[in-house]
Amino acid sequence: MKRGLVLEGGAMRGLFTAGIIDVMMEHDVWPDGLIGVSAGAAFGCNMKSRQPGRAIRYNKRFARDSRYSGLKSLLTSGDYFNANFGYHVVPKKYDIFDDEAFEANPMAFVVVCTDVKTGKAVYKQLDECNHDTYDWIRASASMPLVSKVVWVNGQGLLDGGVSDSIPLEWAEQNGYGRNVVILTQPQGYQKEHSRLMPLMRIGLRKYPQMVEAMDKRHLMYNRQLEYVADAEREGRCLVIRPDERLNIGHVCHDPELMERVYQKGREMGERRINEIKEYLCE
């Protein structure tokens, strides 16, 4: 039976997840496969490359750098998080992503994106490091309205969280019988209908199926929470979530706030590492 690690997104709330997976790496706890969505993919790739500490390090370093993110990047490039600088310059020049370790690690690494033409989830296992690999990760984390559509091999892609926010069901259908699921919202959270739908309808008017997926996203997400709860009760998954709401926005330029959210993840990881070890390794 394969053991999986399922990481939902949540933009900068994903630093909570980064803290947990860093603790897992430091304790030499490795799943057979990692399935990441949005920030779960963007930060989870550092587990595949065996680089604890990298996600918080580069986010803090470039938090206030206009080359990395901000309104200037959005207005000049169409992406709030600059596509070229963030996904091709930083990992090659400033905070080196270990391509060789990524390829040598036998852990499967799957990212979830949304096809803008169909509004359906696309699952891509990434085994090699190349330009397209970085773009698949970028696509998974590309939030509508503040990101351009990412085109990879003729396929238009955006945020995987629109179509499959918590891909536990996909993991189970693909042979992962025991899964650790890391969520970035506390117990009792329910997603509400997006207040930005009027803007979504304008910004994504070329892609009506994507608009429909966005319109129904809250329904999909809340159903997935029910699925996760049922799986947890039946012992099919171990759920890790913050004790309380993480008070950080989808975007953040405050390194100290980033560090606090990351440390909450580390604290949770240390608190539950023996439980995680037992669940994944027994």
mmCIF file with all atom_site columns, N, CA, C and O in Angstrom, residues 18 21-23 25-26 30 43-58 90-91 94-102 105 129 134 262:
data_model
loop_
_atom_site.group_PDB
_atom_site.id
_atom_site.type_symbol
_atom_site.label_atom_id
_atom_site.label_alt_id
_atom_site.label_comp_id
_atom_site.label_asym_id
_atom_site.label_entity_id
_atom_site.label_seq_id
_atom_site.pdbx_PDB_ins_code
_atom_site.Cartn_x
_atom_site.Cartn_y
_atom_site.Cartn_z
_atom_site.occupancy
_atom_site.B_iso_or_equiv
_atom_site.pdbx_formal_charge
_atom_site.auth_seq_id
_atom_site.auth_comp_id
_atom_site.auth_asym_id
_atom_site.auth_atom_id
_atom_site.pdbx_PDB_model_num
ATOM 1   N N  . ALA A 1 18  ? 4.690  24.497 4.749   1.00 0.00 ? 18  ALA A N  1
ATOM 2   C CA . ALA A 1 18  ? 6.142  24.418 4.575   1.00 0.00 ? 18  ALA A CA 1
ATOM 3   C C  . ALA A 1 18  ? 6.829  24.092 5.895   1.00 0.00 ? 18  ALA A C  1
ATOM 4   O O  . ALA A 1 18  ? 7.795  23.315 5.934   1.00 0.00 ? 18  ALA A O  1
ATOM 5   N N  . ILE A 1 21  ? 6.318  20.246 6.568   1.00 0.00 ? 21  ILE A N  1
ATOM 6   C CA . ILE A 1 21  ? 7.107  19.327 5.735   1.00 0.00 ? 21  ILE A CA 1
ATOM 7   C C  . ILE A 1 21  ? 8.603  19.489 5.987   1.00 0.00 ? 21  ILE A C  1
ATOM 8   O O  . ILE A 1 21  ? 9.367  18.526 5.827   1.00 0.00 ? 21  ILE A O  1
ATOM 9   N N  . ASP A 1 22  ? 9.030  20.670 6.435   1.00 0.00 ? 22  ASP A N  1
ATOM 10  C CA . ASP A 1 22  ? 10.438 20.816 6.825   1.00 0.00 ? 22  ASP A CA 1
ATOM 11  C C  . ASP A 1 22  ? 10.744 19.933 8.029   1.00 0.00 ? 22  ASP A C  1
ATOM 12  O O  . ASP A 1 22  ? 11.791 19.273 8.084   1.00 0.00 ? 22  ASP A O  1
ATOM 13  N N  . VAL A 1 23  ? 9.844  19.910 8.999   1.00 0.00 ? 23  VAL A N  1
ATOM 14  C CA . VAL A 1 23  ? 10.024 19.039 10.162  1.00 0.00 ? 23  VAL A CA 1
ATOM 15  C C  . VAL A 1 23  ? 10.034 17.578 9.734   1.00 0.00 ? 23  VAL A C  1
ATOM 16  O O  . VAL A 1 23  ? 10.864 16.780 10.219  1.00 0.00 ? 23  VAL A O  1
ATOM 17  N N  . MET A 1 25  ? 11.032 16.351 6.885   1.00 0.00 ? 25  MET A N  1
ATOM 18  C CA . MET A 1 25  ? 12.330 16.065 6.259   1.00 0.00 ? 25  MET A CA 1
ATOM 19  C C  . MET A 1 25  ? 13.431 15.943 7.301   1.00 0.00 ? 25  MET A C  1
ATOM 20  O O  . MET A 1 25  ? 14.286 15.049 7.216   1.00 0.00 ? 25  MET A O  1
ATOM 21  N N  . GLU A 1 26  ? 13.411 16.839 8.273   1.00 0.00 ? 26  GLU A N  1
ATOM 22  C CA . GLU A 1 26  ? 14.442 16.803 9.315   1.00 0.00 ? 26  GLU A CA 1
ATOM 23  C C  . GLU A 1 26  ? 14.377 15.531 10.147  1.00 0.00 ? 26  GLU A C  1
ATOM 24  O O  . GLU A 1 26  ? 15.388 15.086 10.689  1.00 0.00 ? 26  GLU A O  1
ATOM 25  N N  . TRP A 1 30  ? 9.347  10.247 4.946   1.00 0.00 ? 30  TRP A N  1
ATOM 26  C CA . TRP A 1 30  ? 9.085  10.452 3.523   1.00 0.00 ? 30  TRP A CA 1
ATOM 27  C C  . TRP A 1 30  ? 7.896  9.615  3.070   1.00 0.00 ? 30  TRP A C  1
ATOM 28  O O  . TRP A 1 30  ? 7.883  8.402  3.274   1.00 0.00 ? 30  TRP A O  1
ATOM 29  N N  . PHE A 1 43  ? 5.428  24.986 -2.701  1.00 0.00 ? 43  PHE A N  1
ATOM 30  C CA . PHE A 1 43  ? 6.299  24.758 -1.553  1.00 0.00 ? 43  PHE A CA 1
ATOM 31  C C  . PHE A 1 43  ? 6.642  23.276 -1.397  1.00 0.00 ? 43  PHE A C  1
ATOM 32  O O  . PHE A 1 43  ? 7.721  22.926 -0.932  1.00 0.00 ? 43  PHE A O  1
ATOM 33  N N  . GLY A 1 44  ? 5.730  22.403 -1.806  1.00 0.00 ? 44  GLY A N  1
ATOM 34  C CA . GLY A 1 44  ? 5.969  20.967 -1.687  1.00 0.00 ? 44  GLY A CA 1
ATOM 35  C C  . GLY A 1 44  ? 7.086  20.453 -2.560  1.00 0.00 ? 44  GLY A C  1
ATOM 36  O O  . GLY A 1 44  ? 7.706  19.433 -2.249  1.00 0.00 ? 44  GLY A O  1
ATOM 37  N N  . CYS A 1 45  ? 7.387  21.163 -3.661  1.00 0.00 ? 45  CYS A N  1
ATOM 38  C CA . CYS A 1 45  ? 8.482  20.714 -4.534  1.00 0.00 ? 45  CYS A CA 1
ATOM 39  C C  . CYS A 1 45  ? 9.803  20.681 -3.795  1.00 0.00 ? 45  CYS A C  1
ATOM 40  O O  . CYS A 1 45  ? 10.720 19.930 -4.151  1.00 0.00 ? 45  CYS A O  1
ATOM 41  N N  . ASN A 1 46  ? 9.931  21.478 -2.716  1.00 0.00 ? 46  ASN A N  1
ATOM 42  C CA . ASN A 1 46  ? 11.170 21.483 -1.937  1.00 0.00 ? 46  ASN A CA 1
ATOM 43  C C  . ASN A 1 46  ? 11.345 20.213 -1.117  1.00 0.00 ? 46  ASN A C  1
ATOM 44  O O  . ASN A 1 46  ? 12.450 19.931 -0.656  1.00 0.00 ? 46  ASN A O  1
ATOM 45  N N  . MET A 1 47  ? 10.264 19.453 -0.940  1.00 0.00 ? 47  MET A N  1
ATOM 46  C CA . MET A 1 47  ? 10.401 18.146 -0.308  1.00 0.00 ? 47  MET A CA 1
ATOM 47  C C  . MET A 1 47  ? 10.952 17.147 -1.312  1.00 0.00 ? 47  MET A C  1
ATOM 48  O O  . MET A 1 47  ? 11.800 16.315 -0.981  1.00 0.00 ? 47  MET A O  1
ATOM 49  N N  . LYS A 1 48  ? 10.501 17.248 -2.544  1.00 0.00 ? 48  LYS A N  1
ATOM 50  C CA . LYS A 1 48  ? 11.029 16.389 -3.604  1.00 0.00 ? 48  LYS A CA 1
ATOM 51  C C  . LYS A 1 48  ? 12.522 16.637 -3.812  1.00 0.00 ? 48  LYS A C  1
ATOM 52  O O  . LYS A 1 48  ? 13.297 15.711 -4.057  1.00 0.00 ? 48  LYS A O  1
ATOM 53  N N  . SER A 1 49  ? 12.941 17.909 -3.671  1.00 0.00 ? 49  SER A N  1
ATOM 54  C CA . SER A 1 49  ? 14.363 18.235 -3.853  1.00 0.00 ? 49  SER A CA 1
ATOM 55  C C  . SER A 1 49  ? 15.159 18.172 -2.549  1.00 0.00 ? 49  SER A C  1
ATOM 56  O O  . SER A 1 49  ? 16.336 18.525 -2.525  1.00 0.00 ? 49  SER A O  1
ATOM 57  N N  . ARG A 1 50  ? 14.498 17.736 -1.478  1.00 0.00 ? 50  ARG A N  1
ATOM 58  C CA . ARG A 1 50  ? 15.149 17.550 -0.179  1.00 0.00 ? 50  ARG A CA 1
ATOM 59  C C  . ARG A 1 50  ? 15.840 18.833 0.314   1.00 0.00 ? 50  ARG A C  1
ATOM 60  O O  . ARG A 1 50  ? 17.000 18.819 0.737   1.00 0.00 ? 50  ARG A O  1
ATOM 61  N N  . GLN A 1 51  ? 15.072 19.959 0.330   1.00 0.00 ? 51  GLN A N  1
ATOM 62  C CA . GLN A 1 51  ? 15.647 21.248 0.732   1.00 0.00 ? 51  GLN A CA 1
ATOM 63  C C  . GLN A 1 51  ? 14.807 21.918 1.819   1.00 0.00 ? 51  GLN A C  1
ATOM 64  O O  . GLN A 1 51  ? 14.118 22.896 1.563   1.00 0.00 ? 51  GLN A O  1
ATOM 65  N N  . PRO A 1 52  ? 14.873 21.400 3.059   1.00 0.00 ? 52  PRO A N  1
ATOM 66  C CA . PRO A 1 52  ? 14.147 22.056 4.143   1.00 0.00 ? 52  PRO A CA 1
ATOM 67  C C  . PRO A 1 52  ? 14.633 23.488 4.335   1.00 0.00 ? 52  PRO A C  1
ATOM 68  O O  . PRO A 1 52  ? 15.817 23.781 4.201   1.00 0.00 ? 52  PRO A O  1
ATOM 69  N N  . GLY A 1 53  ? 13.691 24.375 4.628   1.00 0.00 ? 53  GLY A N  1
ATOM 70  C CA . GLY A 1 53  ? 14.030 25.766 4.880   1.00 0.00 ? 53  GLY A CA 1
ATOM 71  C C  . GLY A 1 53  ? 14.029 26.650 3.655   1.00 0.00 ? 53  GLY A C  1
ATOM 72  O O  . GLY A 1 53  ? 14.031 27.882 3.771   1.00 0.00 ? 53  GLY A O  1
ATOM 73  N N  . ARG A 1 54  ? 13.994 26.071 2.477   1.00 0.00 ? 54  ARG A N  1
ATOM 74  C CA . ARG A 1 54  ? 14.105 26.886 1.268   1.00 0.00 ? 54  ARG A CA 1
ATOM 75  C C  . ARG A 1 54  ? 12.885 27.781 1.055   1.00 0.00 ? 54  ARG A C  1
ATOM 76  O O  . ARG A 1 54  ? 13.022 28.957 0.692   1.00 0.00 ? 54  ARG A O  1
ATOM 77  N N  . ALA A 1 55  ? 11.676 27.250 1.260   1.00 0.00 ? 55  ALA A N  1
ATOM 78  C CA . ALA A 1 55  ? 10.467 28.021 0.967   1.00 0.00 ? 55  ALA A CA 1
ATOM 79  C C  . ALA A 1 55  ? 10.386 29.296 1.809   1.00 0.00 ? 55  ALA A C  1
ATOM 80  O O  . ALA A 1 55  ? 10.123 30.378 1.286   1.00 0.00 ? 55  ALA A O  1
ATOM 81  N N  . ILE A 1 56  ? 10.608 29.179 3.111   1.00 0.00 ? 56  ILE A N  1
ATOM 82  C CA . ILE A 1 56  ? 10.527 30.368 3.947   1.00 0.00 ? 56  ILE A CA 1
ATOM 83  C C  . ILE A 1 56  ? 11.693 31.308 3.656   1.00 0.00 ? 56  ILE A C  1
ATOM 84  O O  . ILE A 1 56  ? 11.547 32.541 3.698   1.00 0.00 ? 56  ILE A O  1
ATOM 85  N N  . ARG A 1 57  ? 12.846 30.746 3.308   1.00 0.00 ? 57  ARG A N  1
ATOM 86  C CA . ARG A 1 57  ? 14.028 31.574 3.080   1.00 0.00 ? 57  ARG A CA 1
ATOM 87  C C  . ARG A 1 57  ? 13.834 32.517 1.891   1.00 0.00 ? 57  ARG A C  1
ATOM 88  O O  . ARG A 1 57  ? 14.030 33.727 2.004   1.00 0.00 ? 57  ARG A O  1
ATOM 89  N N  . TYR A 1 58  ? 13.418 31.984 0.743   1.00 0.00 ? 58  TYR A N  1
ATOM 90  C CA . TYR A 1 58  ? 13.320 32.866 -0.423  1.00 0.00 ? 58  TYR A CA 1
ATOM 91  C C  . TYR A 1 58  ? 12.094 33.777 -0.344  1.00 0.00 ? 58  TYR A C  1
ATOM 92  O O  . TYR A 1 58  ? 12.112 34.899 -0.860  1.00 0.00 ? 58  TYR A O  1
ATOM 93  N N  . VAL A 1 90  ? 15.003 33.076 -9.649  1.00 0.00 ? 90  VAL A N  1
ATOM 94  C CA . VAL A 1 90  ? 15.300 32.749 -8.247  1.00 0.00 ? 90  VAL A CA 1
ATOM 95  C C  . VAL A 1 90  ? 15.838 31.327 -8.093  1.00 0.00 ? 90  VAL A C  1
ATOM 96  O O  . VAL A 1 90  ? 16.879 31.122 -7.461  1.00 0.00 ? 90  VAL A O  1
ATOM 97  N N  . PRO A 1 91  ? 15.182 30.295 -8.669  1.00 0.00 ? 91  PRO A N  1
ATOM 98  C CA . PRO A 1 91  ? 15.681 28.927 -8.444  1.00 0.00 ? 91  PRO A CA 1
ATOM 99  C C  . PRO A 1 91  ? 16.963 28.602 -9.191  1.00 0.00 ? 91  PRO A C  1
ATOM 100 O O  . PRO A 1 91  ? 17.600 27.584 -8.908  1.00 0.00 ? 91  PRO A O  1
ATOM 101 N N  . TYR A 1 94  ? 19.465 32.789 -7.350  1.00 0.00 ? 94  TYR A N  1
ATOM 102 C CA . TYR A 1 94  ? 19.506 33.366 -6.008  1.00 0.00 ? 94  TYR A CA 1
ATOM 103 C C  . TYR A 1 94  ? 19.308 32.351 -4.881  1.00 0.00 ? 94  TYR A C  1
ATOM 104 O O  . TYR A 1 94  ? 19.895 32.487 -3.817  1.00 0.00 ? 94  TYR A O  1
ATOM 105 N N  . ASP A 1 95  ? 18.430 31.396 -5.079  1.00 0.00 ? 95  ASP A N  1
ATOM 106 C CA . ASP A 1 95  ? 18.229 30.343 -4.072  1.00 0.00 ? 95  ASP A CA 1
ATOM 107 C C  . ASP A 1 95  ? 18.080 29.050 -4.860  1.00 0.00 ? 95  ASP A C  1
ATOM 108 O O  . ASP A 1 95  ? 16.986 28.643 -5.235  1.00 0.00 ? 95  ASP A O  1
ATOM 109 N N  . ILE A 1 96  ? 19.204 28.426 -5.124  1.00 0.00 ? 96  ILE A N  1
ATOM 110 C CA . ILE A 1 96  ? 19.292 27.359 -6.114  1.00 0.00 ? 96  ILE A CA 1
ATOM 111 C C  . ILE A 1 96  ? 18.404 26.171 -5.762  1.00 0.00 ? 96  ILE A C  1
ATOM 112 O O  . ILE A 1 96  ? 18.480 25.630 -4.645  1.00 0.00 ? 96  ILE A O  1
ATOM 113 N N  . PHE A 1 97  ? 17.553 25.803 -6.702  1.00 0.00 ? 97  PHE A N  1
ATOM 114 C CA . PHE A 1 97  ? 16.735 24.605 -6.559  1.00 0.00 ? 97  PHE A CA 1
ATOM 115 C C  . PHE A 1 97  ? 17.565 23.414 -7.010  1.00 0.00 ? 97  PHE A C  1
ATOM 116 O O  . PHE A 1 97  ? 18.177 23.431 -8.080  1.00 0.00 ? 97  PHE A O  1
ATOM 117 N N  . ASP A 1 98  ? 17.610 22.366 -6.194  1.00 0.00 ? 98  ASP A N  1
ATOM 118 C CA . ASP A 1 98  ? 18.478 21.221 -6.461  1.00 0.00 ? 98  ASP A CA 1
ATOM 119 C C  . ASP A 1 98  ? 17.803 20.265 -7.452  1.00 0.00 ? 98  ASP A C  1
ATOM 120 O O  . ASP A 1 98  ? 17.107 19.329 -7.070  1.00 0.00 ? 98  ASP A O  1
ATOM 121 N N  . ASP A 1 99  ? 18.030 20.511 -8.727  1.00 0.00 ? 99  ASP A N  1
ATOM 122 C CA . ASP A 1 99  ? 17.427 19.693 -9.773  1.00 0.00 ? 99  ASP A CA 1
ATOM 123 C C  . ASP A 1 99  ? 17.842 18.231 -9.660  1.00 0.00 ? 99  ASP A C  1
ATOM 124 O O  . ASP A 1 99  ? 17.022 17.325 -9.851  1.00 0.00 ? 99  ASP A O  1
ATOM 125 N N  . GLU A 1 100 ? 19.104 18.000 -9.360  1.00 0.00 ? 100 GLU A N  1
ATOM 126 C CA . GLU A 1 100 ? 19.602 16.625 -9.294  1.00 0.00 ? 100 GLU A CA 1
ATOM 127 C C  . GLU A 1 100 ? 18.942 15.855 -8.152  1.00 0.00 ? 100 GLU A C  1
ATOM 128 O O  . GLU A 1 100 ? 18.557 14.688 -8.322  1.00 0.00 ? 100 GLU A O  1
ATOM 129 N N  . ALA A 1 101 ? 18.815 16.488 -6.997  1.00 0.00 ? 101 ALA A N  1
ATOM 130 C CA . ALA A 1 101 ? 18.156 15.825 -5.868  1.00 0.00 ? 101 ALA A CA 1
ATOM 131 C C  . ALA A 1 101 ? 16.688 15.568 -6.172  1.00 0.00 ? 101 ALA A C  1
ATOM 132 O O  . ALA A 1 101 ? 16.135 14.517 -5.804  1.00 0.00 ? 101 ALA A O  1
ATOM 133 N N  . PHE A 1 102 ? 16.036 16.514 -6.846  1.00 0.00 ? 102 PHE A N  1
ATOM 134 C CA . PHE A 1 102 ? 14.636 16.349 -7.243  1.00 0.00 ? 102 PHE A CA 1
ATOM 135 C C  . PHE A 1 102 ? 14.475 15.097 -8.097  1.00 0.00 ? 102 PHE A C  1
ATOM 136 O O  . PHE A 1 102 ? 13.582 14.269 -7.863  1.00 0.00 ? 102 PHE A O  1
ATOM 137 N N  . ASN A 1 105 ? 15.222 11.701 -6.109  1.00 0.00 ? 105 ASN A N  1
ATOM 138 C CA . ASN A 1 105 ? 14.292 11.306 -5.045  1.00 0.00 ? 105 ASN A CA 1
ATOM 139 C C  . ASN A 1 105 ? 13.196 10.413 -5.642  1.00 0.00 ? 105 ASN A C  1
ATOM 140 O O  . ASN A 1 105 ? 12.457 10.841 -6.536  1.00 0.00 ? 105 ASN A O  1
ATOM 141 N N  . CYS A 1 129 ? 13.485 17.733 -14.012 1.00 0.00 ? 129 CYS A N  1
ATOM 142 C CA . CYS A 1 129 ? 13.516 19.186 -13.861 1.00 0.00 ? 129 CYS A CA 1
ATOM 143 C C  . CYS A 1 129 ? 13.886 19.848 -15.180 1.00 0.00 ? 129 CYS A C  1
ATOM 144 O O  . CYS A 1 129 ? 14.974 19.611 -15.725 1.00 0.00 ? 129 CYS A O  1
ATOM 145 N N  . TYR A 1 134 ? 8.972  23.725 -14.054 1.00 0.00 ? 134 TYR A N  1
ATOM 146 C CA . TYR A 1 134 ? 8.738  24.946 -13.293 1.00 0.00 ? 134 TYR A CA 1
ATOM 147 C C  . TYR A 1 134 ? 7.415  25.596 -13.688 1.00 0.00 ? 134 TYR A C  1
ATOM 148 O O  . TYR A 1 134 ? 6.712  26.169 -12.849 1.00 0.00 ? 134 TYR A O  1
ATOM 149 N N  . TYR A 1 262 ? 5.069  30.352 9.348   1.00 0.00 ? 262 TYR A N  1
ATOM 150 C CA . TYR A 1 262 ? 5.968  29.207 9.160   1.00 0.00 ? 262 TYR A CA 1
ATOM 151 C C  . TYR A 1 262 ? 6.261  28.514 10.495  1.00 0.00 ? 262 TYR A C  1
ATOM 152 O O  . TYR A 1 262 ? 6.237  27.272 10.579  1.00 0.00 ? 262 TYR A O  1
#
